Amino acid sequence: MLVVMDKAATPEMIQRVRDEIDRMGFSAQTLADPHRLAIGITGYNGGGSVDRLETLEGVREIIRFGDQYTLASRATKQEDTIVDIDGVEIGGETFPVLAGPCSVESRDQAMAIAEIVAEEGVRIFRGGAFKPRTSPYSFQGLGIKGLEILREVREQFNLRIITEAMDTETIDLVAETADIVQIGSRNMQNYSLLKKAGKLNKPVLLKRGMSATVNEFLLAAEYILAGGNSRVILCERGLRMVANRTGNMLDLSSIIEIKRLSHLPIIADPSHASEQRYKVAPLSRAALAVGAHGLLVEVHNEPEKALSDGPQALPPNEFKQLMVELRRLSVALNKELP
Amino acid sequence: MLVVMDKAATPEMIQRVRDEIDRMGFSAQTLADPHRLAIGITGYNGGGSVDRLETLEGVREIIRFGDQYTLASRATKQEDTIVDIDGVEIGGETFPVLAGPCSVESRDQAMAIAEIVAEEGVRIFRGGAFKPRTSPYSFQGLGIKGLEILREVREQFNLRIITEAMDTETIDLVAETADIVQIGSRNMQNYSLLKKAGKLNKPVLLKRGMSATVNEFLLAAEYILAGGNSRVILCERGLRMVANRTGNMLDLSSIIEIKRLSHLPIIADPSHASEQRYKVAPLSRAALAVGAHGLLVEVHNEPEKALSDGPQALPPNEFKQLMVELRRLSVALNKELP
Amino acid sequence: MLVVMDKAATPEMIQRVRDEIDRMGFSAQTLADPHRLAIGITGYNGGGSVDRLETLEGVREIIRFGDQYTLASRATKQEDTIVDIDGVEIGGETFPVLAGPCSVESRDQAMAIAEIVAEEGVRIFRGGAFKPRTSPYSFQGLGIKGLEILREVREQFNLRIITEAMDTETIDLVAETADIVQIGSRNMQNYSLLKKAGKLNKPVLLKRGMSATVNEFLLAAEYILAGGNSRVILCERGLRMVANRTGNMLDLSSIIEIKRLSHLPIIADPSHASEQRYKVAPLSRAALAVGAHGLLVEVHNEPEKALSDGPQALPPNEFKQLMVELRRLSVALNKELP
Amino acid sequence: MLVVMDKAATPEMIQRVRDEIDRMGFSAQTLADPHRLAIGITGYNGGGSVDRLETLEGVREIIRFGDQYTLASRATKQEDTIVDIDGVEIGGETFPVLAGPCSVESRDQAMAIAEIVAEEGVRIFRGGAFKPRTSPYSFQGLGIKGLEILREVREQFNLRIITEAMDTETIDLVAETADIVQIGSRNMQNYSLLKKAGKLNKPVLLKRGMSATVNEFLLAAEYILAGGNSRVILCERGLRMVANRTGNMLDLSSIIEIKRLSHLPIIADPSHASEQRYKVAPLSRAALAVGAHGLLVEVHNEPEKALSDGPQALPPNEFKQLMVELRRLSVALNKELP
């Protein structure tokens, strides 16, 4: 921690900051240069009480250089975390593709899509039963009926299931069906939900919020880890952008950064980052090339009839083609598609 | 709705889009110019099914020009909504200042601050009992104990209470104490919580998400209105910025826009938009001048000891000074501070 | 300056950074806490050579806490700079309104608008002769003919003139006519132009870039000051936003911040920040209330015929009404409209 | 073009808009739905005069669905533009790597780096002689002396040269030396410079501005094309981000989009998008996988001594390793590294 003083701070103001740091039981060290004076704090343990230094006269800002997450940090655990989903590993050197529709719309639709993706070697099926929608008048998902269909998909095609939990009241219900419980972007800072996810006996996939920093993302993961659930998978899904009229922007750079800062696996969602289908395959290739631990892709047997996100869902032929490309690319990158 | 075609779209592709629109029961009209061809849709009623047009060959993008919210729209209700909080009006030409600490930290702290703000004419007291915090290791609020203290504040100082509900499990509990139930920025798209808020028999203050568009903000309000609760107060609290290293940016421009689009009252939170105390008073004056319906301000009797958000809380003397400035300014603006 | 080390940095890596700092002639101080180790540098004088520390093994990032501008800093000059434009002061406690059309379109148009604004007490006339336009096919300004018209406006109405210089080749020509030479947002980091502006014997108004940080903005001003021209006026004109589909967002918060960091006057441009006329008056009031040193407003006698920016220009009656509001507000704020 | 009306617009307001459109010689078509009424314009030719419709009463906004660029558009020219740099092609299915230091610092440095990159098969050498720097006190490049050194590099190693032009006064001088004249991000909307670049008899590489939209980027290219220079190469170099504290974010998604909208080649600059070296190789692989037409990479023989951008420059061993990876990957992608 560093307390940066105003240029106009008097020696008395500086001394008062030093005294306050001493009083808190930390050690103060002055860093001076012609441009600015700052006071470093040694022994700081991350507590919020140091915030109050910012209220002292003459203080310009406080700079924190330590991360506030611990369990999610690679400093705490050097080796990559590999989450085992009933025999399918996420993390390490594999590159699993999780695929399926945005929403489960009917038994027939789910079965048809499951068959398509299973044939391509997919082993984890995605499909929403509870859907967070921007408008209250949009299709909100089949709910419990959707979970039933997902259980049938699992049995018939030997696919593991990832599906979203939207609130503390239904997360346990979702976890009964799901092999991976997904927490969506809009709920990344729904701390009550994160705390409940920390108590689950199921892996959790946490999507990054639409304008969340890497630090906030890892702190959200820390909520789950701190609750006792160590099987957390991160998912980058695109940030809201300044300069793009449509769509989000897949922050592939953050995947590199997160792999350095954290031991947790991180996969990419090229579908939500695209909003338009023609971008999905190139972004999928890029995610593999940049080092992501897997993909979450939307596939639909009849995208033009989808009840949600049709424009970004891949039709069967394009999905097949994508899998061919990914397999060829993975060889050149020494990655394995399970 | 407007379906914009690719420049390279063939007549066959264009015809297929027209046929599809006909099939849906809407009417298609072609708009051609040397730069691009687009197909307008008449009779569109806002359903999601039109998304599928975006998957047809030759379609570049779909532009929606109608808003998707109805109950929140000024087209539905011309006159300003005024929410009555037990005799204090929010909306219309008044400018109430809602003030108090970020968190209720103790009985003594809450009472001391309540006395200070009540003396300045404040009639609605803010204070968090359940606190959403970025880090799981930060102070999370006093919870139920905090609600008890808030009830005592109400009785002793005749102050109405605004406090935050964080999840569907505790919102009813919070609503027993609160005169206004607050839904925070991080929960703006927590739709399960919004639906529950729609069933409350208490006014709800909804804060704008950190990167939410005006449309998303009004659609979140629509969730509450559609549930049957018409007493919704909006709150602009600053957006995450590209070009600022510290702090958010109070989007005063959106207050002007929202007053035009919606009949709902909208107040400003200059404290969270500042993150540093010296900005609070100027931003408060600006919010009054721009036409906001009120303020939500953080005040602390001992900011340097605050357990959360100390750097942005106003100490008593600065809050008194702010109220003097606001009263003088309100006269020049024909506004009334209750 | 602070060199933040990776958590996994070895003692050898840390020592190497310390050695390197010593070798550069600065002094290294270690700041350790359970989360991270950092090395503070004392005696740093702002040179770029310290960048190379970031390339050493084990270094995570370098944090600069000193500003890199000196002449623009309030630490260098405590009192507000007041720029005198032939008897009209910008800076301090006055609030001049600079008004006129976006572009000079014809002699008749310029004269008509000059008459309107002069009647309302405006003493500085704005109007572009050289226009930077996003499309090469848009109206590019009248050029030299526009400058001639502006000189006529000055003579006939005793108005001072502010007009834009777009490049190093024409800036001297523009400066012959202009009482204030404007440098636009798109040229904020056109350093060749800034250097030439530093050699002018005329005041310069520098607009903030569309996504420029406050630090970059003040460093751009520093280029002009370092060239020897101390008469620099800053202008906040709205930032490109994440969450707004249309328009920029006036960063009023930065005006507060800049007044604290720098002695230079800073005015607001509510017209470019609005892009729609109905927002101009409320944002103008807010700019006055927040403490800006003046306004730059677009006025047009026939906005519906304007060759550029018509939608945001105020027609005569709305401009008159705005001036009435500003005068009333300025009394409550102890400001003076010259 | 589409004129969207306010919900509260009266039939008279609507008629006035229709009349105005007729008067302009275009054709008006009404699109009505329960949410909103809009008026489509047919026959619109892109002129600015239609802006004035936005000033009419009852008009909410104007939506343009046609692009304003023509020469840069794939609708005008279907096949990919391939720019030949003295035998090295940029565009199409090749993937040239342009490499060298950020700045030319000395003859020895430039020669040493040229030798390194030439050995790896690089055929185009990058190196700045005129450097745009955020601070006036940073190293500004060797200027003319730098150009001399670059000519020596070309002769000795048979490397083509790409170097930046900063202003209209020196662009001709730069073009005498350069095989490709670079226009930097900060000058993307320096229209005087773009116009001069349009008159050059040399290829121009145009970098995207830090928060420029794809449309603005292509319109900037249109300025050069409209001047008569058809050899334009685009370069994506990272956007300023909301959620990242450090660095820009490489917008790989826009590369996909630009390849669809325009026939111009587009390469990626992973160095400026990284600001930290460890991200350069993964982003380079991702750029190749996403379909970019080449790379612009910073390499330095002694990064820890670089006068600018040392932290992001690759040292020789890492650059060699990157080239190995790219060659392997290019085979899997059917691309050819010249």
Short mmCIF file of C-alpha atoms in Angstrom, two decimals, chain A residues 112-309:
data_model
loop_
_atom_site.label_atom_id
_atom_site.label_comp_id
_atom_site.label_asym_id
_atom_site.label_seq_id
_atom_site.Cartn_x
_atom_site.Cartn_y
_atom_site.Cartn_z
CA ALA A 112 -31.62 -33.18 -31.55
CA ILE A 113 -28.82 -30.80 -30.56
CA ALA A 114 -27.37 -33.25 -28.05
CA GLU A 115 -27.10 -35.85 -30.77
CA ILE A 116 -25.31 -33.41 -33.07
CA VAL A 117 -22.74 -32.30 -30.54
CA ALA A 118 -22.17 -35.77 -29.11
CA GLU A 119 -21.34 -37.02 -32.58
CA GLU A 120 -18.64 -34.36 -32.82
CA GLY A 121 -17.03 -35.62 -29.64
CA VAL A 122 -18.49 -33.08 -27.23
CA ARG A 123 -18.77 -34.49 -23.71
CA ILE A 124 -20.34 -31.59 -21.81
CA PHE A 125 -23.72 -30.23 -22.91
CA ARG A 126 -24.79 -26.65 -22.23
CA GLY A 127 -28.42 -25.54 -22.08
CA GLY A 128 -30.31 -23.00 -19.97
CA ALA A 129 -33.45 -23.88 -18.02
CA PHE A 130 -33.58 -20.65 -16.01
CA LYS A 131 -32.75 -17.68 -18.26
CA PRO A 132 -31.85 -14.13 -17.17
CA ARG A 133 -33.33 -11.85 -19.83
CA THR A 134 -32.97 -8.09 -20.21
CA SER A 135 -36.69 -7.66 -20.83
CA PRO A 136 -39.38 -9.08 -18.55
CA TYR A 137 -41.38 -9.88 -21.66
CA SER A 138 -38.78 -12.21 -23.25
CA PHE A 139 -38.82 -16.00 -22.94
CA GLN A 140 -37.61 -16.81 -19.41
CA GLY A 141 -36.72 -20.48 -19.87
CA LEU A 142 -38.61 -23.72 -19.19
CA GLY A 143 -37.51 -23.83 -15.55
CA ILE A 144 -37.98 -27.17 -13.78
CA LYS A 145 -39.26 -28.77 -16.96
CA GLY A 146 -35.98 -27.74 -18.60
CA LEU A 147 -34.00 -29.47 -15.87
CA GLU A 148 -35.93 -32.67 -16.50
CA ILE A 149 -35.06 -32.55 -20.17
CA LEU A 150 -31.40 -32.00 -19.31
CA ARG A 151 -31.39 -35.10 -17.13
CA GLU A 152 -32.77 -37.05 -20.04
CA VAL A 153 -30.01 -35.66 -22.30
CA ARG A 154 -27.42 -36.85 -19.82
CA GLU A 155 -28.81 -40.35 -19.66
CA GLN A 156 -29.38 -40.84 -23.34
CA PHE A 157 -26.09 -39.39 -24.66
CA ASN A 158 -23.77 -39.81 -21.67
CA LEU A 159 -23.23 -36.05 -21.68
CA ARG A 160 -22.33 -34.06 -18.60
CA ILE A 161 -24.59 -31.04 -18.07
CA ILE A 162 -23.79 -27.38 -17.47
CA THR A 163 -26.76 -25.11 -16.74
CA GLU A 164 -27.30 -21.78 -15.01
CA ALA A 165 -28.54 -21.00 -11.51
CA MET A 166 -30.10 -17.56 -11.19
CA ASP A 167 -30.84 -17.18 -7.49
CA THR A 168 -30.29 -18.52 -4.01
CA GLU A 169 -33.72 -20.10 -3.96
CA THR A 170 -33.23 -22.40 -6.94
CA ILE A 171 -29.47 -23.03 -6.93
CA ASP A 172 -29.82 -26.26 -4.93
CA LEU A 173 -32.45 -27.50 -7.34
CA VAL A 174 -30.21 -26.68 -10.30
CA ALA A 175 -27.25 -28.39 -8.62
CA GLU A 176 -29.21 -31.65 -8.39
CA THR A 177 -29.27 -31.82 -12.17
CA ALA A 178 -26.12 -29.95 -13.18
CA ASP A 179 -22.64 -31.42 -13.36
CA ILE A 180 -21.42 -27.83 -13.53
CA VAL A 181 -23.50 -24.99 -12.08
CA GLN A 182 -23.12 -21.83 -14.13
CA ILE A 183 -23.27 -18.34 -12.63
CA GLY A 184 -23.93 -15.75 -15.33
CA SER A 185 -22.32 -12.39 -16.04
CA ARG A 186 -25.19 -10.40 -14.55
CA ASN A 187 -24.77 -12.29 -11.28
CA MET A 188 -20.98 -12.10 -11.03
CA GLN A 189 -21.33 -9.74 -8.09
CA ASN A 190 -24.48 -11.30 -6.62
CA TYR A 191 -22.63 -12.13 -3.43
CA SER A 192 -25.48 -14.05 -1.79
CA LEU A 193 -25.49 -16.38 -4.78
CA LEU A 194 -21.70 -16.71 -4.74
CA LYS A 195 -21.76 -17.64 -1.06
CA LYS A 196 -24.31 -20.37 -1.74
CA ALA A 197 -22.20 -21.60 -4.66
CA GLY A 198 -19.34 -21.90 -2.20
CA LYS A 199 -21.35 -24.44 -0.25
CA LEU A 200 -22.25 -26.63 -3.22
CA ASN A 201 -20.75 -30.03 -3.80
CA LYS A 202 -20.59 -29.35 -7.54
CA PRO A 203 -18.14 -27.49 -9.80
CA VAL A 204 -19.11 -23.91 -10.57
CA LEU A 205 -18.48 -22.01 -13.80
CA LEU A 206 -18.30 -18.27 -13.10
CA LYS A 207 -18.72 -15.84 -16.00
CA ARG A 208 -17.00 -12.48 -15.94
CA GLY A 209 -19.25 -9.43 -15.56
CA MET A 210 -19.74 -7.14 -18.53
CA SER A 211 -17.36 -4.48 -17.26
CA ALA A 212 -15.65 -6.30 -14.41
CA THR A 213 -11.92 -5.89 -13.90
CA VAL A 214 -9.71 -8.94 -13.62
CA ASN A 215 -9.32 -8.15 -9.93
CA GLU A 216 -13.08 -8.04 -9.34
CA PHE A 217 -13.47 -11.27 -11.31
CA LEU A 218 -10.92 -13.10 -9.16
CA LEU A 219 -12.44 -11.65 -5.99
CA ALA A 220 -15.84 -13.01 -7.06
CA ALA A 221 -14.17 -16.42 -7.49
CA GLU A 222 -12.62 -15.93 -4.06
CA TYR A 223 -16.15 -15.75 -2.56
CA ILE A 224 -16.85 -19.26 -3.86
CA LEU A 225 -13.46 -20.62 -2.85
CA ALA A 226 -13.73 -19.06 0.60
CA GLY A 227 -17.02 -20.89 1.07
CA GLY A 228 -15.19 -24.19 0.69
CA ASN A 229 -15.81 -25.06 -2.96
CA SER A 230 -12.47 -25.35 -4.73
CA ARG A 231 -13.85 -26.47 -8.09
CA VAL A 232 -14.22 -23.10 -9.80
CA ILE A 233 -13.92 -22.63 -13.57
CA LEU A 234 -13.66 -19.07 -14.90
CA CYS A 235 -15.21 -17.97 -18.19
CA GLU A 236 -14.33 -14.89 -20.25
CA ARG A 237 -17.35 -13.85 -22.33
CA GLY A 238 -16.63 -10.41 -23.70
CA LEU A 239 -16.66 -6.93 -22.27
CA ARG A 240 -18.91 -4.05 -23.06
CA MET A 241 -17.01 -1.79 -25.40
CA VAL A 242 -16.62 1.88 -26.08
CA ALA A 243 -15.96 1.73 -29.75
CA ASN A 244 -18.17 -1.07 -30.99
CA ARG A 245 -21.73 -0.42 -31.82
CA THR A 246 -22.83 -3.99 -31.64
CA GLY A 247 -21.64 -6.78 -29.47
CA ASN A 248 -19.14 -7.25 -26.73
CA MET A 249 -15.42 -7.74 -27.13
CA LEU A 250 -13.77 -10.99 -26.13
CA ASP A 251 -10.91 -10.00 -23.83
CA LEU A 252 -8.42 -12.66 -24.87
CA SER A 253 -5.66 -10.63 -23.31
CA SER A 254 -7.23 -11.18 -19.90
CA ILE A 255 -7.00 -14.94 -20.38
CA ILE A 256 -3.23 -14.60 -20.60
CA GLU A 257 -3.22 -12.37 -17.53
CA ILE A 258 -5.52 -14.58 -15.47
CA LYS A 259 -3.43 -17.67 -16.21
CA ARG A 260 -0.49 -15.79 -14.75
CA LEU A 261 -2.31 -14.49 -11.68
CA SER A 262 -4.44 -17.51 -10.82
CA HIS A 263 -4.28 -21.31 -10.89
CA LEU A 264 -7.96 -21.61 -11.83
CA PRO A 265 -8.94 -22.85 -15.30
CA ILE A 266 -10.36 -20.23 -17.65
CA ILE A 267 -12.40 -20.96 -20.76
CA ALA A 268 -13.84 -18.63 -23.41
CA ASP A 269 -17.40 -18.06 -24.61
CA PRO A 270 -17.06 -16.87 -28.22
CA SER A 271 -20.83 -16.94 -28.80
CA HIS A 272 -21.83 -14.22 -26.35
CA ALA A 273 -18.79 -12.24 -27.34
CA SER A 274 -19.89 -12.36 -30.97
CA GLU A 275 -23.61 -11.84 -31.10
CA GLN A 276 -23.19 -12.65 -34.76
CA ARG A 277 -22.46 -16.13 -35.98
CA TYR A 278 -19.76 -15.38 -38.52
CA LYS A 279 -17.40 -14.31 -35.74
CA VAL A 280 -17.74 -17.47 -33.66
CA ALA A 281 -15.32 -19.75 -35.52
CA PRO A 282 -12.45 -17.23 -35.85
CA LEU A 283 -12.78 -16.24 -32.18
CA SER A 284 -12.84 -19.91 -31.18
CA ARG A 285 -9.59 -20.50 -33.03
CA ALA A 286 -8.11 -17.40 -31.40
CA ALA A 287 -9.16 -18.58 -27.93
CA LEU A 288 -7.42 -21.89 -28.51
CA ALA A 289 -4.31 -20.15 -29.83
CA VAL A 290 -4.13 -17.72 -26.92
CA GLY A 291 -4.18 -20.53 -24.37
CA ALA A 292 -7.75 -20.78 -23.05
CA HIS A 293 -8.64 -24.03 -21.27
CA GLY A 294 -11.74 -24.67 -23.32
CA LEU A 295 -14.78 -23.23 -25.07
CA LEU A 296 -18.45 -22.70 -24.31
CA VAL A 297 -20.26 -22.58 -27.65
CA GLU A 298 -23.88 -22.18 -28.63
CA VAL A 299 -25.18 -24.67 -31.19
CA HIS A 300 -28.72 -24.96 -32.49
CA ASN A 301 -30.30 -27.40 -34.90
CA GLU A 302 -32.57 -24.65 -36.26
CA PRO A 303 -31.05 -21.30 -35.28
CA GLU A 304 -33.67 -19.37 -37.19
CA LYS A 305 -36.31 -20.74 -34.81
CA ALA A 306 -34.36 -20.30 -31.55
CA LEU A 307 -36.24 -18.60 -28.72
CA SER A 308 -33.07 -16.80 -27.60
CA ASP A 309 -29.71 -15.90 -29.10
#
